[in-house]
CSV table of C-alpha atoms and ligand atoms in Angstrom, one decimal:
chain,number,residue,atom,x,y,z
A,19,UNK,CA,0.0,0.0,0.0
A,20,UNK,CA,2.7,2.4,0.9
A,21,UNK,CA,4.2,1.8,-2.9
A,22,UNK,CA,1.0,2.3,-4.5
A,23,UNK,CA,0.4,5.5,-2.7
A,24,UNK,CA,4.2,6.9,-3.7
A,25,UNK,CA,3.6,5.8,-7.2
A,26,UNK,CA,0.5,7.8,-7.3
A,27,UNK,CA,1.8,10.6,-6.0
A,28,UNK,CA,4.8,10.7,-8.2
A,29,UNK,CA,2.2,10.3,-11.0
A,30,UNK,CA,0.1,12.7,-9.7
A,31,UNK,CA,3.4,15.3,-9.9
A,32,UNK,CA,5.0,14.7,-13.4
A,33,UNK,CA,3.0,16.7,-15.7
A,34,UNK,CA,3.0,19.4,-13.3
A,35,UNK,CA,7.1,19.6,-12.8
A,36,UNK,CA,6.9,19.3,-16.4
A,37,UNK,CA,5.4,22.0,-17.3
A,38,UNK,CA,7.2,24.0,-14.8
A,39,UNK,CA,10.4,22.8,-16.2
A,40,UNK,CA,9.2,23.9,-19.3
A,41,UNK,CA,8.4,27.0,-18.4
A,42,UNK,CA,11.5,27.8,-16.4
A,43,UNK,CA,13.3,26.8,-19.7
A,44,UNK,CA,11.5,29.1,-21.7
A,45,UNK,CA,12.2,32.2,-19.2
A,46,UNK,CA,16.0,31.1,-19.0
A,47,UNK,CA,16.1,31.6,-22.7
A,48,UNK,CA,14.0,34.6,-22.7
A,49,UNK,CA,16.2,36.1,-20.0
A,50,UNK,CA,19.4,36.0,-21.9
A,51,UNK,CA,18.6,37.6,-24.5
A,52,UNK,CA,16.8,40.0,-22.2
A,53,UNK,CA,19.9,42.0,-21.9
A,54,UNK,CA,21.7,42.2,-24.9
A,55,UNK,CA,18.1,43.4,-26.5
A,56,UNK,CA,18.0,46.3,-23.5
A,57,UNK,CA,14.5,45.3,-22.3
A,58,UNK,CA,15.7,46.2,-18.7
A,59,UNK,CA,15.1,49.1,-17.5
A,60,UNK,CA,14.8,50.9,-13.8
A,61,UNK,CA,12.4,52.1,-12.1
A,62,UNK,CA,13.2,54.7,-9.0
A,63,UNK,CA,11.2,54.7,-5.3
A,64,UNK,CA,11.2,57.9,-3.4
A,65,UNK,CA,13.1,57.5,0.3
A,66,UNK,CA,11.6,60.0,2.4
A,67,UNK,CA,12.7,61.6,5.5
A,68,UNK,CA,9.3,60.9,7.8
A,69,UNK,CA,10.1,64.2,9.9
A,70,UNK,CA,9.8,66.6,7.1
A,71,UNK,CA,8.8,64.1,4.0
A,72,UNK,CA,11.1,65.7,1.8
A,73,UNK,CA,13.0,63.2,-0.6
A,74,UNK,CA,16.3,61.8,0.5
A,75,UNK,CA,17.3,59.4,-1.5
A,76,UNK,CA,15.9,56.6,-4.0
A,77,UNK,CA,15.8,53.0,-4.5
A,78,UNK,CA,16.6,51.5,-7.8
A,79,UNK,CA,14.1,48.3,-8.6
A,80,UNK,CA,14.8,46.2,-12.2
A,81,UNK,CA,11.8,45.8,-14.6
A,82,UNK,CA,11.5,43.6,-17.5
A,83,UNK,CA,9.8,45.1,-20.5
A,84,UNK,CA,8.9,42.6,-22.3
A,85,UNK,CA,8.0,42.7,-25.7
A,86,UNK,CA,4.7,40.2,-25.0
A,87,UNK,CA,4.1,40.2,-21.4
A,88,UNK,CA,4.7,44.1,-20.4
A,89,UNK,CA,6.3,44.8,-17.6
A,90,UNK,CA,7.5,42.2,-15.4
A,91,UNK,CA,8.2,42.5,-11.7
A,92,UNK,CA,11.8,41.6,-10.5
A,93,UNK,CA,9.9,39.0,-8.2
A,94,UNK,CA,9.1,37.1,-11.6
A,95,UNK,CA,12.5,36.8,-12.8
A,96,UNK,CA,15.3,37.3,-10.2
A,97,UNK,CA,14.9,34.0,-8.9
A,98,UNK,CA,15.8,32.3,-12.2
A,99,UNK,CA,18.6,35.3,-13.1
A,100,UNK,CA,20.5,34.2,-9.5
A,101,UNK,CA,19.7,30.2,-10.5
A,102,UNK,CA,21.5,30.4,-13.9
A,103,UNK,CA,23.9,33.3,-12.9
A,104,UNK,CA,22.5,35.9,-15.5
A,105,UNK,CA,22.2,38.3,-12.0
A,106,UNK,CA,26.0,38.8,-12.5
A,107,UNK,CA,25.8,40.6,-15.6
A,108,UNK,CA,22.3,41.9,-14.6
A,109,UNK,CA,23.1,43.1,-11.4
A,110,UNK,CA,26.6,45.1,-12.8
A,111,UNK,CA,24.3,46.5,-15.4
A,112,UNK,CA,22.0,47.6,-12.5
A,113,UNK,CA,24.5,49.6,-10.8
A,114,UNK,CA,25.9,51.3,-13.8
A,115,UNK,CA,22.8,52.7,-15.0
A,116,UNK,CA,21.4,53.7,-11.4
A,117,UNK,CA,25.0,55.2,-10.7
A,118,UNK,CA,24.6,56.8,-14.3
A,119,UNK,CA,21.3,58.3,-13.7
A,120,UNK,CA,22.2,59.7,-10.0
A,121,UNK,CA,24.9,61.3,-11.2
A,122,UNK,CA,22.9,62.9,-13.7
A,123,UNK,CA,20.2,64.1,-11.4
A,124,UNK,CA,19.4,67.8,-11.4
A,125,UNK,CA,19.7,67.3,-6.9
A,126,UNK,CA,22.5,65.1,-5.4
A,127,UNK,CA,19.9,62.8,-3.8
A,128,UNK,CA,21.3,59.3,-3.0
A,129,UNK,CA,20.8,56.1,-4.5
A,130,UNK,CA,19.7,52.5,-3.2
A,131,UNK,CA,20.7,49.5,-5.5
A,132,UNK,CA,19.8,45.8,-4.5
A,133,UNK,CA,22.9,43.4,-4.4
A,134,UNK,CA,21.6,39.4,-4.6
A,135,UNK,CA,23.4,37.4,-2.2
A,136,UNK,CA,24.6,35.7,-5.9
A,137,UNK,CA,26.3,39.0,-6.9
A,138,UNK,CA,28.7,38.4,-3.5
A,139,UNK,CA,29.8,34.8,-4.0
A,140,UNK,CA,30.9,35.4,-7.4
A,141,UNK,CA,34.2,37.6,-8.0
A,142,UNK,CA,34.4,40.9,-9.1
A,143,UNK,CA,31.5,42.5,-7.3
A,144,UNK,CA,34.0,45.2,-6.0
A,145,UNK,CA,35.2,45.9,-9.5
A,146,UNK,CA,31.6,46.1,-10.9
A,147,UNK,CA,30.7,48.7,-8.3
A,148,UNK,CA,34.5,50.7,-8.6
A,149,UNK,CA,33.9,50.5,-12.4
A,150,UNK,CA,29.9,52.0,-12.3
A,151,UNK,CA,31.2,54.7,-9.7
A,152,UNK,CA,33.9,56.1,-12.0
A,153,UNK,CA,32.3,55.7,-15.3
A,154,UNK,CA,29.6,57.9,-14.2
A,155,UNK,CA,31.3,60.1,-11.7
A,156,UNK,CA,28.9,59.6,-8.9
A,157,UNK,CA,30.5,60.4,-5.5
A,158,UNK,CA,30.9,57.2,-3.3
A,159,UNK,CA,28.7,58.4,-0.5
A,160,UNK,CA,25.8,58.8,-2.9
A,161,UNK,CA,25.7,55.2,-3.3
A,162,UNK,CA,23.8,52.7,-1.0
A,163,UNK,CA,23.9,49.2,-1.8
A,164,UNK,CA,20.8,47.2,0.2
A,165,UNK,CA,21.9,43.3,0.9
A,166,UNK,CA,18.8,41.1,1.7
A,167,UNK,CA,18.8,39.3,5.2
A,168,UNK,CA,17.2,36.6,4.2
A,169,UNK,CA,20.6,34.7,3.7
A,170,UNK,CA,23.7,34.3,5.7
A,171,UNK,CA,26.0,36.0,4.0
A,172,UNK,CA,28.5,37.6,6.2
A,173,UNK,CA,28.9,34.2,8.2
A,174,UNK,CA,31.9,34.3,5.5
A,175,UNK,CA,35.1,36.3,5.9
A,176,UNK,CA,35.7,36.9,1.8
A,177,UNK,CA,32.6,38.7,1.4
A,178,UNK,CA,32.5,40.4,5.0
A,179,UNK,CA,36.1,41.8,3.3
A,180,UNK,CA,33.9,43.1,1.0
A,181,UNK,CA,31.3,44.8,2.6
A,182,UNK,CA,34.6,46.5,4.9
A,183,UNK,CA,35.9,47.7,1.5
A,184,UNK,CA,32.9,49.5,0.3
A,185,UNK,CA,32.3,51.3,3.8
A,186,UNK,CA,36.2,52.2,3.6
A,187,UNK,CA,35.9,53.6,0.2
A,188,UNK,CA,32.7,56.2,1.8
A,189,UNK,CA,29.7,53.7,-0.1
A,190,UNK,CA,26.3,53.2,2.2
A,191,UNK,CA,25.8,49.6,3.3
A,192,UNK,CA,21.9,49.1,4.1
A,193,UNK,CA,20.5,45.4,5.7
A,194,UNK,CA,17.6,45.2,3.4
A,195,UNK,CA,14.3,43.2,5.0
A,196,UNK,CA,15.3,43.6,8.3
A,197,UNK,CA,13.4,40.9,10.9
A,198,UNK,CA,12.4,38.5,8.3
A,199,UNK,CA,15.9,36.9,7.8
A,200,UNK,CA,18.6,34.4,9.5
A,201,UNK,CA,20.4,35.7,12.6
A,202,UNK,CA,19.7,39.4,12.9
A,203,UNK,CA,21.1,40.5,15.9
A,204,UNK,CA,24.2,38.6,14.8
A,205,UNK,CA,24.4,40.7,11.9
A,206,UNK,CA,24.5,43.8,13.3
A,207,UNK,CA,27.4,42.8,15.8
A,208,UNK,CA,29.7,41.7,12.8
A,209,UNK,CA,29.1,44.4,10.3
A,210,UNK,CA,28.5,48.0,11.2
A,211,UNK,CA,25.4,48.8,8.3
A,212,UNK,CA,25.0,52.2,7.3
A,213,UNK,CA,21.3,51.4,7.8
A,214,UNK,CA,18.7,48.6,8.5
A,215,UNK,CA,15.7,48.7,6.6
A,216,UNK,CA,12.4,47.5,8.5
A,217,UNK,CA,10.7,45.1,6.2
A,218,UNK,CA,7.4,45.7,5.0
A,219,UNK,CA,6.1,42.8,6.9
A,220,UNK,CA,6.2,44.5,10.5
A,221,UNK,CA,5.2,47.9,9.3
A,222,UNK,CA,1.7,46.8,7.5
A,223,UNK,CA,0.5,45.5,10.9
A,224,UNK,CA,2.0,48.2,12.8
A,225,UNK,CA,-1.5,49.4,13.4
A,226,UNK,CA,-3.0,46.3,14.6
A,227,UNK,CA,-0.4,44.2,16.0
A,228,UNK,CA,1.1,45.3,19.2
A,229,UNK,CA,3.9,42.4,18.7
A,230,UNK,CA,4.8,44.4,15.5
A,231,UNK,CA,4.9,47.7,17.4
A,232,UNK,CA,7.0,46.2,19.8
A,233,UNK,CA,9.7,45.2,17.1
A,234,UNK,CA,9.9,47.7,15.4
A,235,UNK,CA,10.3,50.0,18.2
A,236,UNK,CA,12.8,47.6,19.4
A,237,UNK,CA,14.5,47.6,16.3
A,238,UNK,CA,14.4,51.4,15.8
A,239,UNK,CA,16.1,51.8,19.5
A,240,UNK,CA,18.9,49.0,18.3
A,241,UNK,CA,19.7,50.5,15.5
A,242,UNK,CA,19.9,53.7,17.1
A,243,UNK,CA,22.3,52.5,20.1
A,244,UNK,CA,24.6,51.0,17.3
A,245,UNK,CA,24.7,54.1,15.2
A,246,UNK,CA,22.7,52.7,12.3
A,247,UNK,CA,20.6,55.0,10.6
A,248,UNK,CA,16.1,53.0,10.0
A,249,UNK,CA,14.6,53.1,7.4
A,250,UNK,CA,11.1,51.1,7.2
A,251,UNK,CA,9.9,49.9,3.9
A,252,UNK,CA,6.1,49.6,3.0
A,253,UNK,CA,4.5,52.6,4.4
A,254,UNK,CA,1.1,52.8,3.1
A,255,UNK,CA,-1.1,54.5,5.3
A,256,UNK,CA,-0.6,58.0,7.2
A,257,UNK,CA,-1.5,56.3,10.7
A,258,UNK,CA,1.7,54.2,10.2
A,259,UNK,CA,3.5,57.3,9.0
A,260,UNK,CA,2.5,59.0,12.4
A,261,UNK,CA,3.6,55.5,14.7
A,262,UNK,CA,6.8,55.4,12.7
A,263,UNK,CA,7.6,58.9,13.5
A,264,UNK,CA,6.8,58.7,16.6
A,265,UNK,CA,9.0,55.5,17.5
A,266,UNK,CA,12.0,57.4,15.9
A,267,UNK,CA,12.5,55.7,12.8
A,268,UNK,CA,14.5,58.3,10.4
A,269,UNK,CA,13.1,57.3,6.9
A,270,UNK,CA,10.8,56.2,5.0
A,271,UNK,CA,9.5,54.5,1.9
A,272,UNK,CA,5.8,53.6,0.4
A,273,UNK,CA,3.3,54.6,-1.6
A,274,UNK,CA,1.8,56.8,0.6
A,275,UNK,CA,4.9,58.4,-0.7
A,276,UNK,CA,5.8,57.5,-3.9
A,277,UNK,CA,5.2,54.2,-6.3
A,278,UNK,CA,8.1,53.3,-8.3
A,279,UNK,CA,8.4,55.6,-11.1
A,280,UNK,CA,10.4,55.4,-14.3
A,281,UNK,CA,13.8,57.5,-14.4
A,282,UNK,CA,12.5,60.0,-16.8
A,283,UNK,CA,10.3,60.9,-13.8
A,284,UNK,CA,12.5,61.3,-11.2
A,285,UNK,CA,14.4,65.0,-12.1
A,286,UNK,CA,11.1,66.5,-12.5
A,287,UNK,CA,10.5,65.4,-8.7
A,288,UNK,CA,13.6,66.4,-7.3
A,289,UNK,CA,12.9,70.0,-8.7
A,290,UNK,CA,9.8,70.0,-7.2
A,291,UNK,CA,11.3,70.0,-4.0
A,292,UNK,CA,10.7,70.9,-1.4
A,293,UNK,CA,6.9,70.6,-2.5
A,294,UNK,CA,5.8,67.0,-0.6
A,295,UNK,CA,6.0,64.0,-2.4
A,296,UNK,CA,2.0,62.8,-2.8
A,297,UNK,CA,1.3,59.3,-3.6
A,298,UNK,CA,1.4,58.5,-7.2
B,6,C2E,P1,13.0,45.1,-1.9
B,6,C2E,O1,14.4,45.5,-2.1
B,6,C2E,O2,12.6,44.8,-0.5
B,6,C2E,O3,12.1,46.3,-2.5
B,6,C2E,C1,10.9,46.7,-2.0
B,6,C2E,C2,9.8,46.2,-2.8
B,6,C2E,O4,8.6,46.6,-2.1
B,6,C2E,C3,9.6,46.7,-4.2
B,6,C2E,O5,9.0,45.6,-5.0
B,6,C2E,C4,8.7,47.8,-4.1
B,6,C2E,O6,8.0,48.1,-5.2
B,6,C2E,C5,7.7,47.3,-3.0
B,6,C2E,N1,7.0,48.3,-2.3
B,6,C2E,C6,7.5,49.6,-2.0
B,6,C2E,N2,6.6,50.3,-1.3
B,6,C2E,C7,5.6,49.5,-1.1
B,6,C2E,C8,4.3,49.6,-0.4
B,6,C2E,O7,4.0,50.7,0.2
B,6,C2E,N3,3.5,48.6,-0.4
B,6,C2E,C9,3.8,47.4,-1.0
B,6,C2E,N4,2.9,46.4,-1.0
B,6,C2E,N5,4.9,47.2,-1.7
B,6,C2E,C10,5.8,48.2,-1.7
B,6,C2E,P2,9.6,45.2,-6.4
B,6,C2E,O8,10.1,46.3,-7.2
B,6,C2E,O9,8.6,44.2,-7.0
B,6,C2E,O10,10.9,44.4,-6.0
B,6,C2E,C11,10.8,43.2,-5.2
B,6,C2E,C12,12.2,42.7,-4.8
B,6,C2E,O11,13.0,42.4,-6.0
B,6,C2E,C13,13.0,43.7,-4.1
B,6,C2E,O12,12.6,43.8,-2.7
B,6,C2E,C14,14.4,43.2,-4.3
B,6,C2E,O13,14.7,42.2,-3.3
B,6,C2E,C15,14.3,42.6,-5.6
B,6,C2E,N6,14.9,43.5,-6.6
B,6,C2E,C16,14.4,44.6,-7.2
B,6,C2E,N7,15.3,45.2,-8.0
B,6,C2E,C17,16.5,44.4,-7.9
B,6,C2E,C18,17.8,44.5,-8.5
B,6,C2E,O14,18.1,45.4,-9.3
B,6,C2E,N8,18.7,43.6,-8.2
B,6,C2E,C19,18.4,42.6,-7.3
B,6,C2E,N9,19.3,41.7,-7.0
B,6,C2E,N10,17.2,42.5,-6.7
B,6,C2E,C20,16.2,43.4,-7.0
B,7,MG,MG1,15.7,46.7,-1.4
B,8,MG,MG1,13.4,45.5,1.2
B,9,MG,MG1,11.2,43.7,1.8
């Protein structure tokens, strides 16, 4: 009985993984292409200082225009970039065209640029950020680099090395998705971040969830005592605005401030200034 209910199970599977295979295939093949036809392009989220909402700085996020499916969220393609190791190339174009486009902004606002945990086990991530720095001229402490959480990757001493080098050479370091990852209090002993950014997750139900309050408060007072600058991610409604403010967290980011917004957009904003951002 036990075989007859594996078999069926297995049976039960196989078209499925099939077609997923398939699938995956057909992206993998898609995506390399992707880059050398220029369908990537970036897309740029206000970071707002929550005591006066004025802009401080923006985060890059990668978009796939397809020529069929439109634009395609990084959600629906990183996964399979970092699996086939496309996110090297992707990720170095990344930071040469945020790095291009900051340094050609009409306000010297900063810059946020996601790093996958890929980009740091493969060589020449220091070289790919030196490189996009001096092509376009855009002073090192304009430059934030965000590394997800959600894997352990300073448990090793090559890429600790190079986290060290980019806070020696003046470039932000900022602990993306703070609270939702591996060993987070760990972290912040062996690396000193620039920042931590409070993910999404604990600031939705910062209204309703007095555990969530609790953490993020605690987090905010962490950071604080360690010298990290906060910044929580997600910010949707003007009540969590108002508890954010008031637990001391520095900055900001939503779209009660801002969706992400093509580049083309982004010098018109910063002129606006120091009109408030308004959702978009
Ligand atoms: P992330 O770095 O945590 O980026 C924040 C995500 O939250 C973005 O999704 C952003 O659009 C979304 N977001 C911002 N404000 C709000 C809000 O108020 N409400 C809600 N519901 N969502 C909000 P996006 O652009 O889909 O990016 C998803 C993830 O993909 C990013 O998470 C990041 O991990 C990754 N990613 C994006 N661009 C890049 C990139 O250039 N390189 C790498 N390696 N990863 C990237
Ligand atoms: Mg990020
Ligand atoms: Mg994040
Ligand atoms: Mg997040």
């Amino acid at each position: 009985r036990a075989k007859a209910g594996h078999r069926g199970t297995f049976h039960a599977f196989e078209p499925r993984m099939d077609e997923e295979v398939r699938g995956r295939r057909a992206l993998e093949q898609d995506l390399r292409g992707a880059l050398e036809r220029g369908e990537f392009e970036l897309h740029y989220q206000p970071q707002v200082d929550l005591a006066t909402e004025l802009v401080s700085g923006f985060e890059a996020l990668v978009r796939w225009r397809h020529p069929v499916r439109g634009l395609v969220e990084p959600g629906a393609f990183i996964p399979v970039a970092e699996e086939t190791g496309l996110i090297v190339r992707l990720g170095a174009w990344v930071l040469a065209r945020a790095c291009a486009d900051a340094a050609a902004w009409p306000v010297p606002a900063r810059v946020a640029v996601n790093l996958s945990p890929v980009q740091f086990i493969t060589p020449g991530l220091p070289e790919a950020v030196a490189a996009a720095l001096e092509r376009s001229g855009l002073p090192p402490g304009r430059l934030e680099l965000e590394i997800t959480e959600s894997v352990r990757l300073i448990d090793n001493d090559t890429n600790l090395l190079v986290l060290h080098a980019f806070r020696d050479a003046g470039i932000q370091v900022a602990l993306d998705d703070f609270g939702t990852g591996f060993a987070s209090l760990s972290y912040l002993r062996a690396f000193p971040f620039s920042k931590i950014k409070i993910d999404r997750s604990f600031v939705s139900d910062i209204g309703r969830d007095e555990g969530c309050l609790a953490i993020v408060r605690a987090a905010t007072r962490l950071a604080r005592d360690l010298g990290m600058d906060t910044i929580a991610e997600g910010i949707e409604t003007p009540l969590q605005l108002l508890q954010l403010r008031q637990l001391g967290c520095a900055e900001g980011q939503g779209y009660l401030f801002g969706r992400p917004m093509p580049g083309a957009d982004v010098p018109a904003l910063l002129l606006a200034e120091p009109r408030r951002v308004v959702a978009g």
